[in-house]
Amino acid sequence: MLDAEEEAFDYPVLGCIHMLPYNYAPSTIVELVHERGWAAIDALYRDPPTTSEQMLHPAKLSAREPPIPIAAHPERLAGALPRHASVRQDTLGEARLFCMLAAVVPSERASAAAAGWGGDRIVILETSESRDLAPLVLGLIAWDGPDEAAEFEPVFRQYLEEKLHGRYRLERRGSDVLFATQVPTDAPATLLAHAWDVFVIPS
């Protein structure tokens, strides 16, 4: 079992995620107390934030800005990845994305690139032959607008390249960024074209 210092040293993203509440939440709490008093903190316990974005941006917390809903239908990948099956769905959130980017660029740039997160959904897929290996992950990240997505894309590409050395795919369309990690060598070139159909953002 690794202790906290070893985890933070060997796994910087994990260490950042563990420390983020201590590094960022206090400033949000102080701002809320300054503006609305301690009653606002009592209200947080009764109605906690629903996204990490809200805790990183006090104005979005006060407005209770909801995430952009994204539905995933991994069964639509059957034609492109017939041996893979979805085993889990999850959300990354702005805080986790910030920590990922901060592993490859200064924190100020990582923070700017992660700001403007609107919502995301990831799908984790495995095969019976690869359960002991890193799974294939597909994800769609929706941003507040195309400018925010364009700022995020190159930094995220740098992160993926440094961590996966080409075993990824990444594409942006307007305000949305689609990615795949741990892509098998025999995956079709049309994988991302199929993956766009997996994710649906209600209009």
Short mmCIF file of C-alpha atoms in Angstrom, two decimals:
data_model
loop_
_atom_site.label_atom_id
_atom_site.label_comp_id
_atom_site.label_asym_id
_atom_site.label_seq_id
_atom_site.Cartn_x
_atom_site.Cartn_y
_atom_site.Cartn_z
CA MET A 1 0.00 0.00 0.00
CA LEU A 2 1.41 3.37 -1.03
CA ASP A 3 1.32 6.21 1.46
CA ALA A 4 -0.03 9.62 0.43
CA GLU A 5 3.37 11.10 -0.42
CA GLU A 6 4.34 8.14 -2.61
CA GLU A 7 0.99 8.27 -4.40
CA ALA A 8 1.34 11.99 -5.09
CA PHE A 9 4.91 11.51 -6.36
CA ASP A 10 4.34 8.46 -8.55
CA TYR A 11 0.82 9.37 -9.69
CA PRO A 12 0.68 13.17 -10.01
CA VAL A 13 -2.89 13.25 -11.37
CA LEU A 14 -4.12 11.17 -8.43
CA GLY A 15 -2.18 13.36 -6.02
CA CYS A 16 -3.67 16.51 -7.57
CA ILE A 17 -7.21 15.11 -7.31
CA HIS A 18 -6.67 14.27 -3.64
CA MET A 19 -5.31 17.73 -2.84
CA LEU A 20 -7.68 19.80 -4.97
CA PRO A 21 -10.39 20.16 -2.29
CA TYR A 22 -7.78 21.56 0.12
CA ASN A 23 -6.22 23.88 -2.47
CA TYR A 24 -9.34 25.32 -4.10
CA ALA A 25 -12.40 24.74 -1.92
CA PRO A 26 -11.27 27.10 0.89
CA SER A 27 -11.20 30.09 -1.46
CA THR A 28 -14.73 29.24 -2.64
CA ILE A 29 -15.92 28.96 0.96
CA VAL A 30 -14.28 32.27 1.91
CA GLU A 31 -15.93 34.03 -1.04
CA LEU A 32 -19.34 32.60 -0.16
CA VAL A 33 -19.01 33.64 3.49
CA HIS A 34 -17.89 37.12 2.47
CA GLU A 35 -20.82 37.58 0.12
CA ARG A 36 -23.65 35.73 1.90
CA GLY A 37 -22.50 34.78 5.41
CA TRP A 38 -22.17 31.42 7.11
CA ALA A 39 -25.77 30.57 6.31
CA ALA A 40 -24.59 29.93 2.74
CA ILE A 41 -22.21 27.24 4.02
CA ASP A 42 -24.97 25.64 6.05
CA ALA A 43 -27.01 25.56 2.85
CA LEU A 44 -24.19 23.72 1.06
CA TYR A 45 -24.44 20.88 3.55
CA ARG A 46 -28.15 20.62 2.89
CA ASP A 47 -27.76 20.92 -0.89
CA PRO A 48 -24.18 19.98 -1.91
CA PRO A 49 -22.62 21.03 -5.23
CA THR A 50 -23.42 18.67 -8.08
CA THR A 51 -20.22 19.22 -10.13
CA SER A 52 -16.59 19.99 -9.39
CA GLU A 53 -17.00 22.98 -11.73
CA GLN A 54 -19.31 24.57 -9.18
CA MET A 55 -16.68 24.34 -6.43
CA LEU A 56 -13.98 25.73 -8.72
CA HIS A 57 -16.11 28.74 -9.75
CA PRO A 58 -18.13 30.39 -6.96
CA ALA A 59 -20.36 32.23 -9.44
CA LYS A 60 -21.35 28.93 -11.03
CA LEU A 61 -21.96 27.48 -7.59
CA SER A 62 -24.25 30.37 -6.67
CA ALA A 63 -26.09 29.96 -9.97
CA ARG A 64 -26.12 26.16 -9.59
CA GLU A 65 -25.07 25.93 -13.23
CA PRO A 66 -26.02 22.39 -14.31
CA PRO A 67 -23.80 20.21 -16.47
CA ILE A 68 -24.69 19.65 -20.10
CA PRO A 69 -26.43 16.26 -20.14
CA ILE A 70 -24.77 13.67 -22.38
CA ALA A 71 -26.23 10.22 -23.01
CA ALA A 72 -24.05 7.34 -24.22
CA HIS A 73 -25.16 4.37 -26.31
CA PRO A 74 -22.12 2.08 -26.55
CA GLU A 75 -24.10 -0.60 -28.36
CA ARG A 76 -23.76 1.60 -31.45
CA LEU A 77 -20.07 0.64 -31.56
CA ALA A 78 -20.79 -3.02 -32.23
CA GLY A 79 -19.91 -2.70 -35.89
CA ALA A 80 -16.59 -0.94 -35.29
CA LEU A 81 -15.50 -2.86 -32.17
CA PRO A 82 -17.32 -6.21 -32.28
CA ARG A 83 -15.15 -7.82 -29.57
CA HIS A 84 -15.56 -4.99 -27.06
CA ALA A 85 -18.33 -4.58 -24.51
CA SER A 86 -19.17 -1.61 -22.30
CA VAL A 87 -18.43 -2.31 -18.64
CA ARG A 88 -18.93 1.13 -17.12
CA GLN A 89 -19.90 4.74 -17.76
CA ASP A 90 -18.67 7.72 -15.77
CA THR A 91 -17.93 11.45 -15.78
CA LEU A 92 -14.56 13.18 -15.53
CA GLY A 93 -15.57 16.72 -14.53
CA GLU A 94 -13.59 19.93 -14.68
CA ALA A 95 -11.46 19.21 -11.62
CA ARG A 96 -10.17 15.88 -12.93
CA LEU A 97 -9.49 17.37 -16.35
CA PHE A 98 -7.57 20.20 -14.72
CA CYS A 99 -5.40 17.69 -12.84
CA MET A 100 -4.72 15.77 -16.03
CA LEU A 101 -3.65 18.90 -17.89
CA ALA A 102 -1.60 20.16 -14.94
CA ALA A 103 0.54 17.04 -15.28
CA VAL A 104 1.95 18.38 -18.56
CA VAL A 105 1.58 22.19 -18.47
CA PRO A 106 1.78 24.88 -15.75
CA SER A 107 -1.26 24.99 -13.49
CA GLU A 108 -2.31 28.44 -14.72
CA ARG A 109 -2.57 27.18 -18.30
CA ALA A 110 -4.23 23.96 -17.17
CA SER A 111 -6.83 25.96 -15.23
CA ALA A 112 -7.56 28.20 -18.22
CA ALA A 113 -7.84 25.22 -20.57
CA ALA A 114 -10.19 23.31 -18.26
CA ALA A 115 -12.42 26.30 -17.55
CA GLY A 116 -15.47 26.41 -19.75
CA TRP A 117 -16.19 22.71 -19.19
CA GLY A 118 -19.84 22.08 -19.81
CA GLY A 119 -20.27 18.35 -19.29
CA ASP A 120 -18.79 15.01 -20.28
CA ARG A 121 -19.43 11.30 -20.47
CA ILE A 122 -16.97 8.44 -20.80
CA VAL A 123 -17.58 4.82 -21.75
CA ILE A 124 -15.16 2.10 -20.67
CA LEU A 125 -14.96 -0.99 -22.87
CA GLU A 126 -13.16 -4.30 -22.44
CA THR A 127 -12.74 -7.59 -24.24
CA SER A 128 -12.45 -11.01 -22.63
CA GLU A 129 -8.84 -11.13 -23.86
CA SER A 130 -7.85 -7.75 -22.41
CA ARG A 131 -9.32 -7.65 -18.92
CA ASP A 132 -5.84 -7.52 -17.40
CA LEU A 133 -4.86 -4.59 -19.63
CA ALA A 134 -5.88 -0.95 -19.64
CA PRO A 135 -9.41 -0.71 -21.10
CA LEU A 136 -10.43 1.25 -24.12
CA VAL A 137 -12.02 4.54 -23.06
CA LEU A 138 -14.24 6.70 -25.26
CA GLY A 139 -15.31 10.12 -24.11
CA LEU A 140 -17.14 13.21 -25.23
CA ILE A 141 -16.49 16.54 -23.51
CA ALA A 142 -18.95 19.35 -24.18
CA TRP A 143 -17.72 22.91 -23.67
CA ASP A 144 -19.54 26.18 -23.08
CA GLY A 145 -18.58 27.26 -26.60
CA PRO A 146 -16.20 26.58 -29.50
CA ASP A 147 -13.56 28.99 -28.16
CA GLU A 148 -13.32 27.04 -24.89
CA ALA A 149 -13.14 23.75 -26.79
CA ALA A 150 -10.41 25.12 -29.06
CA GLU A 151 -8.37 26.23 -26.03
CA PHE A 152 -8.70 22.84 -24.39
CA GLU A 153 -7.98 20.61 -27.40
CA PRO A 154 -4.23 21.22 -27.93
CA VAL A 155 -3.42 20.94 -24.22
CA PHE A 156 -5.40 17.72 -23.92
CA ARG A 157 -3.67 16.41 -27.05
CA GLN A 158 -0.31 17.14 -25.39
CA TYR A 159 -1.41 15.20 -22.30
CA LEU A 160 -2.58 12.21 -24.35
CA GLU A 161 0.58 12.18 -26.44
CA GLU A 162 2.87 12.28 -23.41
CA LYS A 163 0.94 9.58 -21.56
CA LEU A 164 -0.11 7.29 -24.42
CA HIS A 165 2.43 7.91 -27.19
CA GLY A 166 0.02 7.65 -30.10
CA ARG A 167 -2.43 5.12 -28.65
CA TYR A 168 -5.26 7.61 -28.73
CA ARG A 169 -7.58 9.42 -31.12
CA LEU A 170 -8.84 12.97 -30.66
CA GLU A 171 -11.18 15.16 -32.67
CA ARG A 172 -13.08 18.40 -32.13
CA ARG A 173 -16.32 19.48 -33.72
CA GLY A 174 -17.39 22.95 -32.67
CA SER A 175 -17.92 22.93 -28.91
CA ASP A 176 -17.42 19.17 -28.48
CA VAL A 177 -14.21 17.18 -28.09
CA LEU A 178 -14.27 13.42 -28.71
CA PHE A 179 -11.43 11.14 -27.64
CA ALA A 180 -10.47 7.47 -27.43
CA THR A 181 -7.59 6.08 -25.35
CA GLN A 182 -5.80 2.74 -25.37
CA VAL A 183 -6.98 2.26 -28.94
CA PRO A 184 -6.13 -1.28 -30.14
CA THR A 185 -3.83 -1.53 -33.12
CA ASP A 186 -6.51 -3.34 -35.13
CA ALA A 187 -9.18 -0.67 -34.51
CA PRO A 188 -10.67 0.65 -37.75
CA ALA A 189 -9.66 4.05 -39.02
CA THR A 190 -13.33 5.00 -38.81
CA LEU A 191 -13.47 4.44 -35.03
CA LEU A 192 -14.08 8.09 -34.18
CA ALA A 193 -16.66 8.44 -36.93
CA HIS A 194 -18.61 5.64 -35.24
CA ALA A 195 -17.91 7.04 -31.77
CA TRP A 196 -19.59 10.36 -32.55
CA ASP A 197 -22.84 8.41 -32.91
CA VAL A 198 -22.42 6.91 -29.43
CA PHE A 199 -22.94 10.20 -27.59
CA VAL A 200 -26.12 12.25 -27.68
CA ILE A 201 -26.63 15.73 -26.28
CA PRO A 202 -30.36 16.50 -25.99
CA SER A 203 -31.33 19.58 -27.97
#
